[in-house]
Amino acid sequence: MSENVPASEQSRRQTMTSPMLKAMANPLRRRIVATLTAVESARATDLAQRLDVPANSLSFHLRVLAEAGIILEAPERARDKRDRVWKVLPGGLSVGSPKEPSAIEDALALKAYLGQEADDQIRQLKAVIAWGSDYATGSEPDARGLLNITSLMLNATETEALEEAVLEVLRQAKRASVAAAADGSERKLWNFSMVMAREDLPGLP
């Protein structure tokens, strides 16, 4: 399970530490990271305007994320030495896997973070479904969500190949969007979640 892999940063994903998990417990910080991931880099004033939060409050949360090692400054994108531009940690973050298990000392922090991510995903799914009923009947004309569901018979190798193929499509789309960011068209943040559940996953019927 991983998240927030910038298009132009293909470094190895870092397994989250306890300070990272605790920093991401705040919903605004998760929004900041999501936005930085989408735009690749931004200044505090730009983030404050996009997220509609006071600049001083946002600066505090940026410092917390930086101290946790989730974001870092991008001096190569700054106009001068006083200009502070932020970007997400290259490579993105992972909560761990059997090959690289989490070694955090606070198991509750991991459970709390995953619980918050689950709440975010459930809230997003409910919103898409509620919007979808209006879209299907024509009372909602704007395409504000997407929900595609299918089933495949795959072996382990094919599953890994499918994941990488989807991620590469996302990287290409992000690179194209970032490159065309100044074309004058309106862009909205789209949250993309890829969930694949094998039939023997505990909790499924």
Short mmCIF file of C-alpha atoms in Angstrom, two decimals:
data_model
loop_
_atom_site.label_atom_id
_atom_site.label_comp_id
_atom_site.label_asym_id
_atom_site.label_seq_id
_atom_site.Cartn_x
_atom_site.Cartn_y
_atom_site.Cartn_z
CA MET A 1 0.00 0.00 0.00
CA SER A 2 1.49 3.31 -1.06
CA GLU A 3 0.50 6.81 -1.98
CA ASN A 4 1.63 10.10 -3.39
CA VAL A 5 4.18 9.21 -6.07
CA PRO A 6 5.09 12.37 -8.02
CA ALA A 7 5.26 11.93 -11.78
CA SER A 8 8.79 13.26 -12.22
CA GLU A 9 10.23 11.59 -9.09
CA GLN A 10 10.92 7.90 -9.56
CA SER A 11 13.10 7.34 -6.50
CA ARG A 12 12.46 4.43 -4.20
CA ARG A 13 9.38 4.78 -2.00
CA GLN A 14 10.12 5.33 1.67
CA THR A 15 8.38 3.34 4.36
CA MET A 16 6.65 5.74 6.71
CA THR A 17 8.06 6.37 10.16
CA SER A 18 6.05 7.09 13.30
CA PRO A 19 6.60 10.88 12.94
CA MET A 20 5.36 10.67 9.35
CA LEU A 21 2.26 8.73 10.36
CA LYS A 22 1.49 11.17 13.16
CA ALA A 23 2.00 14.16 10.87
CA MET A 24 -0.41 12.67 8.35
CA ALA A 25 -3.06 12.19 11.04
CA ASN A 26 -4.23 15.74 10.35
CA PRO A 27 -6.76 15.94 7.46
CA LEU A 28 -5.46 19.32 6.25
CA ARG A 29 -1.93 17.92 6.03
CA ARG A 30 -3.21 15.04 3.94
CA ARG A 31 -4.83 17.61 1.62
CA ILE A 32 -1.58 19.56 1.45
CA VAL A 33 0.37 16.43 0.50
CA ALA A 34 -2.26 15.46 -2.08
CA THR A 35 -2.12 18.90 -3.66
CA LEU A 36 1.68 19.03 -3.68
CA THR A 37 1.73 15.60 -5.27
CA ALA A 38 -0.61 16.75 -8.03
CA VAL A 39 1.18 20.02 -8.85
CA GLU A 40 4.68 18.69 -8.00
CA SER A 41 5.76 21.91 -6.22
CA ALA A 42 4.17 25.03 -4.78
CA ARG A 43 4.66 27.99 -2.49
CA ALA A 44 2.80 28.37 0.80
CA THR A 45 0.76 31.29 -0.54
CA ASP A 46 -0.36 29.27 -3.56
CA LEU A 47 -1.33 26.31 -1.37
CA ALA A 48 -3.21 28.55 1.05
CA GLN A 49 -5.23 30.05 -1.81
CA ARG A 50 -5.98 26.69 -3.40
CA LEU A 51 -6.98 25.06 -0.11
CA ASP A 52 -8.77 28.18 1.17
CA VAL A 53 -6.96 28.29 4.53
CA PRO A 54 -5.10 31.15 6.25
CA ALA A 55 -1.48 31.42 5.13
CA ASN A 56 -0.10 31.40 8.68
CA SER A 57 -2.02 28.24 9.52
CA LEU A 58 -0.83 26.54 6.37
CA SER A 59 2.78 27.52 7.06
CA PHE A 60 2.55 25.79 10.44
CA HIS A 61 1.36 22.56 8.83
CA LEU A 62 4.09 22.80 6.20
CA ARG A 63 6.68 22.96 8.97
CA VAL A 64 5.21 19.88 10.64
CA LEU A 65 5.31 17.96 7.36
CA ALA A 66 8.87 19.11 6.70
CA GLU A 67 10.04 18.12 10.18
CA ALA A 68 8.51 14.67 9.65
CA GLY A 69 10.39 14.31 6.36
CA ILE A 70 7.30 14.14 4.15
CA ILE A 71 7.96 17.33 2.21
CA LEU A 72 11.14 19.25 1.51
CA GLU A 73 12.17 22.52 -0.06
CA ALA A 74 12.85 22.72 -3.79
CA PRO A 75 15.45 25.52 -4.11
CA GLU A 76 15.97 24.67 -7.77
CA ARG A 77 12.42 25.92 -8.41
CA ALA A 78 12.69 29.08 -6.29
CA ARG A 79 12.98 32.56 -7.79
CA ASP A 80 15.62 33.65 -5.26
CA LYS A 81 17.05 32.69 -1.86
CA ARG A 82 14.06 34.11 -0.01
CA ASP A 83 11.56 32.21 -2.14
CA ARG A 84 10.47 28.94 -0.49
CA VAL A 85 9.03 26.28 -2.76
CA TRP A 86 7.90 22.92 -1.40
CA LYS A 87 7.63 19.45 -2.92
CA VAL A 88 6.76 15.97 -1.69
CA LEU A 89 9.50 13.54 -0.73
CA PRO A 90 10.84 11.98 -3.98
CA GLY A 91 9.51 8.50 -4.63
CA GLY A 92 6.46 8.78 -2.43
CA LEU A 93 5.53 6.95 0.74
CA SER A 94 4.61 3.39 1.66
CA VAL A 95 3.21 1.96 4.89
CA GLY A 96 5.34 -1.15 4.37
CA SER A 97 5.11 -4.60 2.82
CA PRO A 98 6.35 -8.16 3.48
CA LYS A 99 9.50 -7.34 1.50
CA GLU A 100 10.06 -4.10 3.42
CA PRO A 101 8.01 -4.38 6.61
CA SER A 102 7.24 -1.36 8.71
CA ALA A 103 9.62 -1.01 11.65
CA ILE A 104 7.73 1.72 13.48
CA GLU A 105 7.79 1.64 17.25
CA ASP A 106 4.21 2.88 17.55
CA ALA A 107 1.78 0.34 16.12
CA LEU A 108 -1.18 2.51 17.13
CA ALA A 109 0.07 5.29 14.85
CA LEU A 110 -0.04 2.95 11.85
CA LYS A 111 -3.54 1.71 12.71
CA ALA A 112 -4.77 5.25 13.28
CA TYR A 113 -3.36 6.45 9.96
CA LEU A 114 -4.84 3.53 8.03
CA GLY A 115 -8.17 4.12 9.75
CA GLN A 116 -8.14 7.76 8.67
CA GLU A 117 -7.25 6.78 5.11
CA ALA A 118 -10.16 4.32 5.16
CA ASP A 119 -12.52 7.07 6.33
CA ASP A 120 -11.26 9.35 3.53
CA GLN A 121 -11.84 6.65 0.92
CA ILE A 122 -15.30 5.75 2.23
CA ARG A 123 -16.30 9.43 2.26
CA GLN A 124 -15.03 9.84 -1.30
CA LEU A 125 -16.82 6.71 -2.54
CA LYS A 126 -20.10 7.80 -0.96
CA ALA A 127 -19.77 11.24 -2.54
CA VAL A 128 -19.12 9.75 -5.99
CA ILE A 129 -22.09 7.39 -5.68
CA ALA A 130 -24.39 10.20 -4.50
CA TRP A 131 -23.26 12.38 -7.40
CA GLY A 132 -23.56 9.44 -9.80
CA SER A 133 -27.26 9.00 -9.19
CA ASP A 134 -27.86 12.61 -10.23
CA TYR A 135 -25.47 12.36 -13.18
CA ALA A 136 -27.20 9.21 -14.44
CA THR A 137 -30.57 10.95 -14.49
CA GLY A 138 -29.22 14.14 -16.08
CA SER A 139 -29.88 16.46 -13.13
CA GLU A 140 -26.11 16.87 -12.60
CA PRO A 141 -24.45 17.88 -15.90
CA ASP A 142 -20.82 18.12 -14.72
CA ALA A 143 -18.50 15.10 -14.68
CA ARG A 144 -17.20 15.37 -11.13
CA GLY A 145 -16.40 11.74 -10.47
CA LEU A 146 -15.61 8.42 -12.08
CA LEU A 147 -16.38 4.91 -10.90
CA ASN A 148 -15.41 1.91 -12.99
CA ILE A 149 -15.71 -1.63 -11.66
CA THR A 150 -14.57 -4.80 -13.38
CA SER A 151 -13.34 -8.29 -12.48
CA LEU A 152 -10.29 -10.14 -13.82
CA MET A 153 -8.78 -13.61 -13.42
CA LEU A 154 -5.07 -12.93 -12.80
CA ASN A 155 -2.03 -14.67 -11.39
CA ALA A 156 0.46 -12.87 -9.16
CA THR A 157 2.73 -11.80 -12.01
CA GLU A 158 -0.17 -10.46 -14.06
CA THR A 159 -1.45 -8.52 -11.04
CA GLU A 160 1.90 -6.79 -10.55
CA ALA A 161 2.11 -6.01 -14.26
CA LEU A 162 -1.39 -4.49 -14.22
CA GLU A 163 -0.53 -2.28 -11.25
CA GLU A 164 2.64 -1.00 -12.90
CA ALA A 165 0.82 -0.37 -16.20
CA VAL A 166 -1.86 1.71 -14.46
CA LEU A 167 0.76 3.66 -12.49
CA GLU A 168 2.67 4.41 -15.68
CA VAL A 169 -0.49 5.78 -17.32
CA LEU A 170 -0.97 8.04 -14.28
CA ARG A 171 2.64 9.22 -14.46
CA GLN A 172 2.24 10.09 -18.13
CA ALA A 173 -1.01 11.98 -17.46
CA LYS A 174 0.60 13.91 -14.62
CA ARG A 175 3.67 14.82 -16.65
CA ALA A 176 1.46 16.10 -19.46
CA SER A 177 -0.72 18.11 -17.07
CA VAL A 178 2.23 19.70 -15.27
CA ALA A 179 3.87 20.57 -18.60
CA ALA A 180 0.66 22.24 -19.82
CA ALA A 181 -0.17 23.96 -16.53
CA ALA A 182 0.14 27.43 -18.05
CA ASP A 183 -2.21 26.82 -20.98
CA GLY A 184 -5.02 28.78 -19.33
CA SER A 185 -7.43 25.87 -18.90
CA GLU A 186 -9.12 25.30 -15.55
CA ARG A 187 -7.72 22.38 -13.58
CA LYS A 188 -9.22 20.71 -10.52
CA LEU A 189 -7.58 18.29 -8.14
CA TRP A 190 -8.76 14.76 -8.90
CA ASN A 191 -8.17 12.12 -6.24
CA PHE A 192 -7.38 8.75 -7.76
CA SER A 193 -7.57 5.54 -5.72
CA MET A 194 -6.78 2.13 -7.16
CA VAL A 195 -8.26 -0.67 -5.08
CA MET A 196 -7.90 -4.29 -6.08
CA ALA A 197 -9.39 -6.96 -3.81
CA ARG A 198 -8.68 -10.66 -4.26
CA GLU A 199 -11.67 -12.96 -3.72
CA ASP A 200 -10.17 -14.52 -0.56
CA LEU A 201 -9.54 -11.17 1.16
CA PRO A 202 -10.94 -11.42 4.72
CA GLY A 203 -14.17 -9.48 5.05
CA LEU A 204 -15.44 -10.13 1.54
CA PRO A 205 -18.52 -12.33 1.05
#
